[in-house]
CSV table of N, CA and C in Angstrom, one decimal:
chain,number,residue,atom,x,y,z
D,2,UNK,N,-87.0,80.0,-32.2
D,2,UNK,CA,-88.1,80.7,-31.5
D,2,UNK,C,-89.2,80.9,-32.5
D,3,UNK,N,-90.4,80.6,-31.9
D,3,UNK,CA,-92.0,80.7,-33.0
D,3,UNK,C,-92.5,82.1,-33.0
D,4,UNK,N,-93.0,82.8,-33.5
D,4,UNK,CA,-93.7,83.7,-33.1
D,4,UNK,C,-95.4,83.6,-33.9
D,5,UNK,N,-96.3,83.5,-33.0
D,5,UNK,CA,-97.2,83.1,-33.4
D,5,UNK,C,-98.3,84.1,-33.0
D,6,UNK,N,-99.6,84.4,-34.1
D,6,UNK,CA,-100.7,85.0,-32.8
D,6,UNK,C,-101.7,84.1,-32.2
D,7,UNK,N,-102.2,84.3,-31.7
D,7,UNK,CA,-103.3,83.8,-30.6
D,7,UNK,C,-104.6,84.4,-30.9
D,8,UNK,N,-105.3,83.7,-30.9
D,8,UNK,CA,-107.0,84.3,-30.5
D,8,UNK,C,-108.1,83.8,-29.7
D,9,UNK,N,-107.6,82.6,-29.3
D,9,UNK,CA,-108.4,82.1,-28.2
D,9,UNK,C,-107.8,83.0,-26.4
D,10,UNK,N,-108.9,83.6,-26.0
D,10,UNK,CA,-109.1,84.2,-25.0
D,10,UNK,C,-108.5,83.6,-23.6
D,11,UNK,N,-109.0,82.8,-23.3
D,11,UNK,CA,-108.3,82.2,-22.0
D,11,UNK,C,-107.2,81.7,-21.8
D,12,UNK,N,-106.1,81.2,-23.5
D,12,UNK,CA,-104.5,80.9,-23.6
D,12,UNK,C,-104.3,82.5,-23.5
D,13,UNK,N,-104.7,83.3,-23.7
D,13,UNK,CA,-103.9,84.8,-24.0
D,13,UNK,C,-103.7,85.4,-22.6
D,14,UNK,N,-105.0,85.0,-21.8
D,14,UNK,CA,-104.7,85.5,-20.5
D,14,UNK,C,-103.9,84.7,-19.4
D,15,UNK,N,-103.6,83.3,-20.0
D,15,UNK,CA,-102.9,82.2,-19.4
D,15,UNK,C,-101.3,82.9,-19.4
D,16,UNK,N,-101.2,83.3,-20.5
D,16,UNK,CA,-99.8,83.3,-21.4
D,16,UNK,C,-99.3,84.5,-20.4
D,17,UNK,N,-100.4,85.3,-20.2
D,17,UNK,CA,-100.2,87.1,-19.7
D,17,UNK,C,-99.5,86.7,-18.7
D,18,UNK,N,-100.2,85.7,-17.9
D,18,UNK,CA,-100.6,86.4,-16.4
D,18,UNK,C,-99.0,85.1,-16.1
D,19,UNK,N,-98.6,84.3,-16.6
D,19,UNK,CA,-97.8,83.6,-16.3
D,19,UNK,C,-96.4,84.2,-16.2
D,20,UNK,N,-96.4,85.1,-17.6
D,20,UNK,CA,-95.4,85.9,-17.7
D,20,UNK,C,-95.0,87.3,-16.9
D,21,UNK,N,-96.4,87.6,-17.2
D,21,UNK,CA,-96.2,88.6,-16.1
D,21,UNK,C,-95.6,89.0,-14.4
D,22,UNK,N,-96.5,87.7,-13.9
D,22,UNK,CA,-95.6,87.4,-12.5
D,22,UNK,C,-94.4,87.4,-12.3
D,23,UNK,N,-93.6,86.8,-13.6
D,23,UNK,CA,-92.4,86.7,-13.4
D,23,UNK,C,-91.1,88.0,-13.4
D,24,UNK,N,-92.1,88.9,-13.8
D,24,UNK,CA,-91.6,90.4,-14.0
D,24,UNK,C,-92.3,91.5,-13.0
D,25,UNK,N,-91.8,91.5,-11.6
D,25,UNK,CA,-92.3,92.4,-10.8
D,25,UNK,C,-91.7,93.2,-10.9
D,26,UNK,N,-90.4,93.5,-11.6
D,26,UNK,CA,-89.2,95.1,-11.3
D,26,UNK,C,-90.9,95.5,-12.4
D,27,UNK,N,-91.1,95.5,-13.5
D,27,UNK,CA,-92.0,96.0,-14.4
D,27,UNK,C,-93.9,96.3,-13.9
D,28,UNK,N,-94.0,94.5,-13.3
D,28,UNK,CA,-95.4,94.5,-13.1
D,28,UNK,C,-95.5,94.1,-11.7
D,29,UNK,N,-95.5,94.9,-10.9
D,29,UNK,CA,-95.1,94.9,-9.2
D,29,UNK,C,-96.4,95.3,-8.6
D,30,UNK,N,-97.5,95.8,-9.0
D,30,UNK,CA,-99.0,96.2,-8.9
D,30,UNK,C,-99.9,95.1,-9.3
D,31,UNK,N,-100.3,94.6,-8.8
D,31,UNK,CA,-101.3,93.8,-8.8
D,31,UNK,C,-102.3,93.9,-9.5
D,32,UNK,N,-103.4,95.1,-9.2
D,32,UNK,CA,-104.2,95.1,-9.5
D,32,UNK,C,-104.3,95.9,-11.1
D,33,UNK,N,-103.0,96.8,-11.8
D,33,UNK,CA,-102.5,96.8,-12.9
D,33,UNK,C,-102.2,95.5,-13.2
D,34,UNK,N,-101.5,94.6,-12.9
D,34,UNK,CA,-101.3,93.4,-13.6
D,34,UNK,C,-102.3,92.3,-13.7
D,35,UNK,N,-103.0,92.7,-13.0
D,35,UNK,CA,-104.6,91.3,-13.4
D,35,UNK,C,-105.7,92.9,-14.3
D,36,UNK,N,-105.3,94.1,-14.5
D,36,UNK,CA,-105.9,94.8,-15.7
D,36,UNK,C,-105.1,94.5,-17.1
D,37,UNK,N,-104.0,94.4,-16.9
D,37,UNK,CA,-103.3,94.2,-17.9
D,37,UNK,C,-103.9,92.5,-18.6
D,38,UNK,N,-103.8,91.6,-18.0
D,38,UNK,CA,-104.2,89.8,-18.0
D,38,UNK,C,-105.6,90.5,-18.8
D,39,UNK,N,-106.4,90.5,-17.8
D,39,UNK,CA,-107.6,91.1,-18.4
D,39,UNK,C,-107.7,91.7,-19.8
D,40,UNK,N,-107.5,92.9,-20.0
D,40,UNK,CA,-107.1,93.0,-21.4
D,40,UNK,C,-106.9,92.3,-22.7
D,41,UNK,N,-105.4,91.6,-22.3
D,41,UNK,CA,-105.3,90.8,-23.7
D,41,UNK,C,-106.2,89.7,-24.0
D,42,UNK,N,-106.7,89.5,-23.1
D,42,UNK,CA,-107.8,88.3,-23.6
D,42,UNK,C,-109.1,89.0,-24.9
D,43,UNK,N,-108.5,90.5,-25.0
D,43,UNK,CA,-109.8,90.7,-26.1
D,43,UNK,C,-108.7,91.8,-27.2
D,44,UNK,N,-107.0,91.6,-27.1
D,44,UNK,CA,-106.5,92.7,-27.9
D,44,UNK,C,-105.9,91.6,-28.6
D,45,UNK,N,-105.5,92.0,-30.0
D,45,UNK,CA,-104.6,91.1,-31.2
D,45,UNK,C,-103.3,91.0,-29.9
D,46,UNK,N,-103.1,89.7,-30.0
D,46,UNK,CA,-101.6,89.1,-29.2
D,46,UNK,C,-101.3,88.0,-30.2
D,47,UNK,N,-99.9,88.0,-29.4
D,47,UNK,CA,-98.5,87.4,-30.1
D,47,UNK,C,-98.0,86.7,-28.7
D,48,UNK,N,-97.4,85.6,-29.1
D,48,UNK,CA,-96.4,84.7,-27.9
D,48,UNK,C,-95.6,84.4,-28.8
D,49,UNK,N,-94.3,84.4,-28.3
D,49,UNK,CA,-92.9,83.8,-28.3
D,49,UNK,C,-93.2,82.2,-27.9
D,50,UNK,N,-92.5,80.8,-28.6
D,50,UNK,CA,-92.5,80.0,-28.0
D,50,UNK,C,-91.1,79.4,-28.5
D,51,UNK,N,-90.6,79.2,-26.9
D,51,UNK,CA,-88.7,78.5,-26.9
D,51,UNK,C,-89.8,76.9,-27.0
D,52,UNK,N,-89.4,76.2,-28.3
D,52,UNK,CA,-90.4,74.8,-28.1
D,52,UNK,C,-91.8,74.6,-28.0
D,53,UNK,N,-92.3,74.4,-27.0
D,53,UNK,CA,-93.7,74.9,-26.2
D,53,UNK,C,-93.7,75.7,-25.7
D,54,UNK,N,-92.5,76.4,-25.1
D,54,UNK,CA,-93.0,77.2,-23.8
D,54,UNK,C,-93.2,78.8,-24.2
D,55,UNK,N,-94.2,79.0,-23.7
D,55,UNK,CA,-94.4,80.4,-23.9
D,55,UNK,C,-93.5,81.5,-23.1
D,56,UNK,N,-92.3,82.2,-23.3
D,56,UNK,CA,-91.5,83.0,-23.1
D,56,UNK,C,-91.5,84.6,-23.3
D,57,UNK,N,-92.7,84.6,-24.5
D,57,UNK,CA,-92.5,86.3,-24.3
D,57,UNK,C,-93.9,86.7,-25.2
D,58,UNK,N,-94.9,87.7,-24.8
D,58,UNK,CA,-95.6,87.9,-25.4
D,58,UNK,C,-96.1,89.5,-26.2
D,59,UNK,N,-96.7,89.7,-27.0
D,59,UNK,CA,-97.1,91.6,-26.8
D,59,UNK,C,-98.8,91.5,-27.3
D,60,UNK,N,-99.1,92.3,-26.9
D,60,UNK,CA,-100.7,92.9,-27.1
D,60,UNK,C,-100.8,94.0,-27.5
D,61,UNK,N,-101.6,94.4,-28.2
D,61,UNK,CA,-101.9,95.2,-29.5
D,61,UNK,C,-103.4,96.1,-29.5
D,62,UNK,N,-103.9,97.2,-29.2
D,62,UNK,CA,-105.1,97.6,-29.3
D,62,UNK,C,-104.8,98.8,-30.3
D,63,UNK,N,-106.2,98.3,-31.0
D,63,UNK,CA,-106.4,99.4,-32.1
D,63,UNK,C,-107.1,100.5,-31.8
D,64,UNK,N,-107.0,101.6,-31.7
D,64,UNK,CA,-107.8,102.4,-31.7
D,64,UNK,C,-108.5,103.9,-32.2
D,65,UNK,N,-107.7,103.7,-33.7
D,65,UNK,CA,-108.1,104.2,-34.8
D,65,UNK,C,-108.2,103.4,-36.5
D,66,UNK,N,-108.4,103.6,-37.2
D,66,UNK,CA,-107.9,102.4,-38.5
D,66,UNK,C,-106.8,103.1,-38.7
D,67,UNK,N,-106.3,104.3,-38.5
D,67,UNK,CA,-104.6,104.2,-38.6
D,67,UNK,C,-104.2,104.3,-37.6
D,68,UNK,N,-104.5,104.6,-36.2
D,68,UNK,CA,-103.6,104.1,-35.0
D,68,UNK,C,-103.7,103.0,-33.9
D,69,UNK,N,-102.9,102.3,-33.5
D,69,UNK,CA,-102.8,101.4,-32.4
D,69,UNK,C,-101.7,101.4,-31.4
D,70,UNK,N,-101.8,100.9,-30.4
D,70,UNK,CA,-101.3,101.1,-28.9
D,70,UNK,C,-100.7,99.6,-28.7
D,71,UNK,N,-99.3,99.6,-28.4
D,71,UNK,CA,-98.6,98.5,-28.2
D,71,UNK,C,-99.0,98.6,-26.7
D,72,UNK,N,-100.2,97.7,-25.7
D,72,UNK,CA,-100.8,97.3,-24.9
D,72,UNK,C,-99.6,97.2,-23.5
D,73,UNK,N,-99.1,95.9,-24.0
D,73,UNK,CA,-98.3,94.8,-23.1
D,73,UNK,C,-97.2,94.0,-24.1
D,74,UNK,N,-96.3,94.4,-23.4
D,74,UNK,CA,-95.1,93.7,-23.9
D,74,UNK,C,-94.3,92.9,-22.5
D,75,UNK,N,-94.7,91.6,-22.5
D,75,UNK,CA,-93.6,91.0,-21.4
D,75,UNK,C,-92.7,89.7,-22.0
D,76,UNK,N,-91.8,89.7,-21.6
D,76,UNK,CA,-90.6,88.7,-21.8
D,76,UNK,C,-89.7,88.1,-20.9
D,77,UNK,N,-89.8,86.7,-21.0
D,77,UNK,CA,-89.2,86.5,-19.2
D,77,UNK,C,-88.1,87.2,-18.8
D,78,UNK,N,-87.3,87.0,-17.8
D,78,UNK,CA,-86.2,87.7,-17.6
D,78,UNK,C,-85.0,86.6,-18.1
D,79,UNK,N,-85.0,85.6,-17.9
D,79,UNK,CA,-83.7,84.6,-18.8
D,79,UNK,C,-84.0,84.6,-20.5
D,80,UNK,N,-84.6,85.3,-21.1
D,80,UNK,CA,-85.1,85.5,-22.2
D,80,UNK,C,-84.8,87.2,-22.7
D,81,UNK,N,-84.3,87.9,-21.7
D,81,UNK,CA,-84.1,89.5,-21.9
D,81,UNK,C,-82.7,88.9,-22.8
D,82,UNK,N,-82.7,90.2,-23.3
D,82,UNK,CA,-81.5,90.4,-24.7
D,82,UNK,C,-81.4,89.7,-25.6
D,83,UNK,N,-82.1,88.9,-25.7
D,83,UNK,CA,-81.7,87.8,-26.8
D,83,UNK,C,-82.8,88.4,-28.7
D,84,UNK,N,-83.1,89.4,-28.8
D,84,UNK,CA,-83.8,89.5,-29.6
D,84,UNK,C,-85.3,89.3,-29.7
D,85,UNK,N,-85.9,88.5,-28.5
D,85,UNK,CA,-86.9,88.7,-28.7
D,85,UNK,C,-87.7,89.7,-28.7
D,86,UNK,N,-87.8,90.7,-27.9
D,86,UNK,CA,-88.8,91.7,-28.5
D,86,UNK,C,-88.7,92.7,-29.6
D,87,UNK,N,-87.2,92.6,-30.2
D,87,UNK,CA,-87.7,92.8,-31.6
D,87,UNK,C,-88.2,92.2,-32.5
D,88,UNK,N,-88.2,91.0,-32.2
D,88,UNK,CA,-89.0,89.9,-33.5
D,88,UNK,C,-90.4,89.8,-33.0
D,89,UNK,N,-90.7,90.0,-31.8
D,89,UNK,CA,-92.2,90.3,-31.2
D,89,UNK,C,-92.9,91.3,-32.0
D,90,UNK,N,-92.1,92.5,-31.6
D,90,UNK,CA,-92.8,93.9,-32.4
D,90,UNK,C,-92.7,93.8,-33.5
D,91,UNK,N,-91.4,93.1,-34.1
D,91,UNK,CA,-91.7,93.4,-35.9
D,91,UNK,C,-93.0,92.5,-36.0
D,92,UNK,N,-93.3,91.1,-35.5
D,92,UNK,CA,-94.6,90.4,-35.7
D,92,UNK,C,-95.8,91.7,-36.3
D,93,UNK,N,-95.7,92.4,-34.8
D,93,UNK,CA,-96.6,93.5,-34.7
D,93,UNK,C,-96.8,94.8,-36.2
D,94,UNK,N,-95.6,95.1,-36.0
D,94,UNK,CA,-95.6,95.6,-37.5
D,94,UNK,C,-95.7,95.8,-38.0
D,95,UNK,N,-95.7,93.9,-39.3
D,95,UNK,CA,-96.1,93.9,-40.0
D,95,UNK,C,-97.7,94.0,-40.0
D,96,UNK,N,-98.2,93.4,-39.0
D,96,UNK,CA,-99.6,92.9,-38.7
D,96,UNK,C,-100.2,94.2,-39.3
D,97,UNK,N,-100.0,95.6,-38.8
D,97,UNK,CA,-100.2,96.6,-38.3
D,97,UNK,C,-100.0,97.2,-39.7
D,98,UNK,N,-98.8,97.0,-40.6
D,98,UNK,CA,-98.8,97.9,-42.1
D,98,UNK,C,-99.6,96.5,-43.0
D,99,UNK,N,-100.0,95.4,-42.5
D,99,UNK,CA,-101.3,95.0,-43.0
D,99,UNK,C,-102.8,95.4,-43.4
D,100,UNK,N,-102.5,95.8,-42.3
D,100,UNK,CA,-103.8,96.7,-41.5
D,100,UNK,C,-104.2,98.1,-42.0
D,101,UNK,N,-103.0,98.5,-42.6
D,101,UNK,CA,-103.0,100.2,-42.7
D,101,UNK,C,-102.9,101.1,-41.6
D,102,UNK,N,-102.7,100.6,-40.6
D,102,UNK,CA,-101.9,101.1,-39.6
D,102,UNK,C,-100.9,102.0,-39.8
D,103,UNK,N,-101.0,103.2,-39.1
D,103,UNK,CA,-100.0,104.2,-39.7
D,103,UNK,C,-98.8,104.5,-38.4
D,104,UNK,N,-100.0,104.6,-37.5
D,104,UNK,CA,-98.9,105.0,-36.2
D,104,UNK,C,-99.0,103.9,-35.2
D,105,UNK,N,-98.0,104.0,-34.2
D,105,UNK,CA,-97.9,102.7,-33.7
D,105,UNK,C,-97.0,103.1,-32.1
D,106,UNK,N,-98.2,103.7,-30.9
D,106,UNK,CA,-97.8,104.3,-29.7
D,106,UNK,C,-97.5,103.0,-28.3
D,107,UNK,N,-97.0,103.8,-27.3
D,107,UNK,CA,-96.5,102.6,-26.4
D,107,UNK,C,-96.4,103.8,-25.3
D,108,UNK,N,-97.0,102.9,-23.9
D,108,UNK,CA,-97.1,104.1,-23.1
D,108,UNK,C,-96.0,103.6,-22.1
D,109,UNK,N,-95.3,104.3,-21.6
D,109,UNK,CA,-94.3,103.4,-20.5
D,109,UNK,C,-94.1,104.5,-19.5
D,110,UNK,N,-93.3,104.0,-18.0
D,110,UNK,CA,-92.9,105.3,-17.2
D,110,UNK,C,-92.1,106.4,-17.7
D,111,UNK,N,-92.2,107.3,-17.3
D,111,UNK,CA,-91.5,108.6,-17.6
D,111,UNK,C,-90.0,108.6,-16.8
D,112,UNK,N,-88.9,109.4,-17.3
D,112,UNK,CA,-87.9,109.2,-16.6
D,112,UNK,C,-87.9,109.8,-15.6
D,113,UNK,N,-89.1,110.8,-15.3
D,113,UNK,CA,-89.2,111.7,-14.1
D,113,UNK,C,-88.8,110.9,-13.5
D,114,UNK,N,-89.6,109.4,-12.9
D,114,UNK,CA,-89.4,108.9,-12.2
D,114,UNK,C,-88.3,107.8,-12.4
D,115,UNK,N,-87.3,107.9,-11.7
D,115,UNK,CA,-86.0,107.4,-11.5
D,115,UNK,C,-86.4,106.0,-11.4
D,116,UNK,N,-86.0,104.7,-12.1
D,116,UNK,CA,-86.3,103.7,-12.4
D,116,UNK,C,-85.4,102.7,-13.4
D,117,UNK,N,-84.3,101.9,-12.8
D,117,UNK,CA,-83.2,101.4,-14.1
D,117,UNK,C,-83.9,100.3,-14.8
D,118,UNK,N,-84.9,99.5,-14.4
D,118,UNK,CA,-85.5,98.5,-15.3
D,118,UNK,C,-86.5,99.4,-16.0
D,119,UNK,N,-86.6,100.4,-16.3
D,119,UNK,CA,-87.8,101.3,-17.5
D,119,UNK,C,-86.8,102.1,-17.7
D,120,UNK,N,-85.4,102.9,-17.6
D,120,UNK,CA,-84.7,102.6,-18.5
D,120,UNK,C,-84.4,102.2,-19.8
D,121,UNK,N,-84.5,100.8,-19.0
D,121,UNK,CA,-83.8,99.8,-20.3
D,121,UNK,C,-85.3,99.5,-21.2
D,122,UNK,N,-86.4,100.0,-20.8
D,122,UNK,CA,-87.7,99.7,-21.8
D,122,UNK,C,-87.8,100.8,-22.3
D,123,UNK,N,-87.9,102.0,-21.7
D,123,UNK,CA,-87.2,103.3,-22.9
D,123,UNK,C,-86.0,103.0,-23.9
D,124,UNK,N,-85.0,102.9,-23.6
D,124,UNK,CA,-83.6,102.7,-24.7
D,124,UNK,C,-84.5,101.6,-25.4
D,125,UNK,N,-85.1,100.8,-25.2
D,125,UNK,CA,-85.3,99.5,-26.2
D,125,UNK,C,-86.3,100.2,-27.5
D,126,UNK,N,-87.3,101.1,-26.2
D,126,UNK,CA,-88.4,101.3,-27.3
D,126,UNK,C,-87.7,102.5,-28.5
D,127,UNK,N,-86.7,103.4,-28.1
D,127,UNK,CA,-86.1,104.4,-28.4
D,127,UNK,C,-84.8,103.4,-30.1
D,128,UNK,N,-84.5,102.6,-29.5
D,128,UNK,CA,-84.1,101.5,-30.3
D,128,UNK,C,-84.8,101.0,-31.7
D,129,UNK,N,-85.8,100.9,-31.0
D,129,UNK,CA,-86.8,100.6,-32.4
D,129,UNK,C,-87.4,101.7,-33.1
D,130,UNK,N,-87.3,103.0,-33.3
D,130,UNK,CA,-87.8,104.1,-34.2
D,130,UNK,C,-88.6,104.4,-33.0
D,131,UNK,N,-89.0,104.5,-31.8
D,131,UNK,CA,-89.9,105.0,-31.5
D,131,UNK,C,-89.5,106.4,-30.6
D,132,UNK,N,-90.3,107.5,-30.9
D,132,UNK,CA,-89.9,108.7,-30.3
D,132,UNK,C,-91.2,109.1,-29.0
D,133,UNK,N,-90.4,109.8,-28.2
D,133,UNK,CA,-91.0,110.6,-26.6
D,133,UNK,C,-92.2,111.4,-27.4
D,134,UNK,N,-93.6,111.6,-27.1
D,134,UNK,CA,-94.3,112.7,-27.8
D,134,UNK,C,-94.7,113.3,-26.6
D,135,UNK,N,-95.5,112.5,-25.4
D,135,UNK,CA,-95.4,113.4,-24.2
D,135,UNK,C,-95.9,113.3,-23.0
D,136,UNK,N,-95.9,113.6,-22.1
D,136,UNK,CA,-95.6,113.1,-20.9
D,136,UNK,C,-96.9,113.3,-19.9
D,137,UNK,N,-97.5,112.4,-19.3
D,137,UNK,CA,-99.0,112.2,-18.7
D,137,UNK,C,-99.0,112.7,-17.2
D,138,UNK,N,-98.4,113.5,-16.5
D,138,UNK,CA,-97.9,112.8,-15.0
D,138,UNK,C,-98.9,112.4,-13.7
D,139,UNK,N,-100.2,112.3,-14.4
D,139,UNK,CA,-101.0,111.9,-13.5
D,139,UNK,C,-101.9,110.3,-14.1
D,140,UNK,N,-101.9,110.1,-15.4
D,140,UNK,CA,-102.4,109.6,-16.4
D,140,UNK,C,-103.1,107.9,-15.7
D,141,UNK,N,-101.9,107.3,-14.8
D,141,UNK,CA,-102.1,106.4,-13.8
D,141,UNK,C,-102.0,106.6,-12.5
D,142,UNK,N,-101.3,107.6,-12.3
D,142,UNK,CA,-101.3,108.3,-11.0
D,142,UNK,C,-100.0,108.8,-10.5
D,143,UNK,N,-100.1,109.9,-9.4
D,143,UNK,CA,-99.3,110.6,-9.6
D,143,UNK,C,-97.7,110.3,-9.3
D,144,UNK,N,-97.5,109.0,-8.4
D,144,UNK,CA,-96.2,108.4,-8.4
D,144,UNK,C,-95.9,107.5,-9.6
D,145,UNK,N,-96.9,107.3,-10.8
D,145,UNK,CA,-95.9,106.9,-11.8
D,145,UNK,C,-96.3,107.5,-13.3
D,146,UNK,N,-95.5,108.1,-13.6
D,146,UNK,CA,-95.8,109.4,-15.1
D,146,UNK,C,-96.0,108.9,-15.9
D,147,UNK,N,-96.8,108.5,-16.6
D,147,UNK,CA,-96.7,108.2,-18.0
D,147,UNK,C,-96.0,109.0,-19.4
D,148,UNK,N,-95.2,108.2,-19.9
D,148,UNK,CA,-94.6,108.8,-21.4
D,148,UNK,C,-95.1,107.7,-22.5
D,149,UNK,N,-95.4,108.7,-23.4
D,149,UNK,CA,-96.3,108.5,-24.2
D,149,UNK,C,-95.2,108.4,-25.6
D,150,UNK,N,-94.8,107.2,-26.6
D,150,UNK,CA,-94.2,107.1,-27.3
D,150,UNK,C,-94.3,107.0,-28.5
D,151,UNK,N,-94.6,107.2,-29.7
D,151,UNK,CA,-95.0,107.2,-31.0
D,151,UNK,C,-94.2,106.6,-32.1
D,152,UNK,N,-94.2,105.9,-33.2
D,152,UNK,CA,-93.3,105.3,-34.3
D,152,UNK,C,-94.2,105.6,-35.2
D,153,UNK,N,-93.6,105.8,-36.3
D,153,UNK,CA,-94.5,106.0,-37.7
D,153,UNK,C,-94.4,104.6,-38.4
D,154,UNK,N,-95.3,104.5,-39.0
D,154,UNK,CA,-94.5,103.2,-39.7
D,154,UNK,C,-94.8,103.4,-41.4
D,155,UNK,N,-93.6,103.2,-41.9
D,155,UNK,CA,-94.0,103.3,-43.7
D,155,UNK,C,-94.7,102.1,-43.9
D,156,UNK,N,-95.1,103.6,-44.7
D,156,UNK,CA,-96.6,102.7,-45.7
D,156,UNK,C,-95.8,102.4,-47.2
D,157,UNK,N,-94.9,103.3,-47.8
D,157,UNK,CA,-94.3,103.2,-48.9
D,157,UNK,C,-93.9,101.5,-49.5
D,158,UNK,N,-93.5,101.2,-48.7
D,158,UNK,CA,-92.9,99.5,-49.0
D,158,UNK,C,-94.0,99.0,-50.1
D,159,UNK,N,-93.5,98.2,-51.0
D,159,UNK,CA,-94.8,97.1,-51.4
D,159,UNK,C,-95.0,96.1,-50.5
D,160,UNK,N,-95.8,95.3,-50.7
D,160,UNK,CA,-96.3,94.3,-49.7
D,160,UNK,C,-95.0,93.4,-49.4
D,161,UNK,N,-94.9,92.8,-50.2
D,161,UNK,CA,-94.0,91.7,-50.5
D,161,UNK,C,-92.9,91.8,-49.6
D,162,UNK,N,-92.2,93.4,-49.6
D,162,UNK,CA,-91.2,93.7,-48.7
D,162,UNK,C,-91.4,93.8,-47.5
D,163,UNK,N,-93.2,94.2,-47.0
D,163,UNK,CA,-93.6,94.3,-45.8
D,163,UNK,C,-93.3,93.4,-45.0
D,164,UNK,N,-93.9,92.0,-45.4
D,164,UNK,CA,-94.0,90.8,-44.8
D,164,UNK,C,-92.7,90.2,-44.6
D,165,UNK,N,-91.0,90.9,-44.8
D,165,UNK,CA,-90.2,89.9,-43.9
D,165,UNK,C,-89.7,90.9,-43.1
């Protein structure tokens, strides 16, 4: 598996919007999911490639020089468990303790709302250092809550160690 970033605009929203379809338990809104496509065509992105095929991607907006927002994370579904979105997000990262990036947030549903596929994107993100800071319940509207997630990432490392 490649992990690579992107910067041409119209493969990023190709990559999105391909993958995305194929994840309605997650991206079942339409008009969120062509906002989301929209988006990455102008945030730091990453694709997964099984060969050519683009299988899993994440999006990245900055929005402090120490903090940034993990955007969009999709991964097909014959591609779930297999490690890829940890090797997506470590891409991220590193990118990110390149950067001087200190914090590193992710907004997902809240468990208010009862939901077994955001579940398993909580446990994941919970998996990777990331902690609950707090909870939006109108933020996109009032049937779906937003929780708001936070990771610190050390700065301590020297470079050398950063980058594997």
């Amino acid at each position: 598996m490649e992990i690579r970033k992107v910067t041409e605009r119209t493969e990023k929203m190709e990559i999105a919007a391909k993958i995305l379809q194929q994840l309605p338990d997650w991206f079942g809104i339409p008009e969120a999911t062509a906002n989301y496509v929209k988006q990455c065509a102008v945030l730091d992105f990453w694709v997964a490639r099984d060969e050519e095929k683009p299988v899993g991607f994440i999006a990245l907006k900055r929005h402090f020089p120490a903090a940034a927002e993990l955007t969009v994370l999709g991964i097909l579904p014959e591609y779930h468990r297999q490690g890829l979105g940890r090797q997506l997000l470590a891409a991220v990262e590193n990118h990110c303790r390149r950067e001087g990036i200190c914090f590193l947030q992710v907004k997902t549903l809240d468990p208010l709302k009862e939901n077994a596929c955001y579940d398993k994107t909580r446990s994941f993100y919970l998996a990777m250092g990331f902690t609950p800071l707090e909870t939006f319940p109108t933020l996109w509207d009032a049937a779906n809550p937003c929780l708001q997630m936070i990771k610190v990432l050390d700065q301590t490392k020297p470079a050398a160690e950063r980058e594997r």
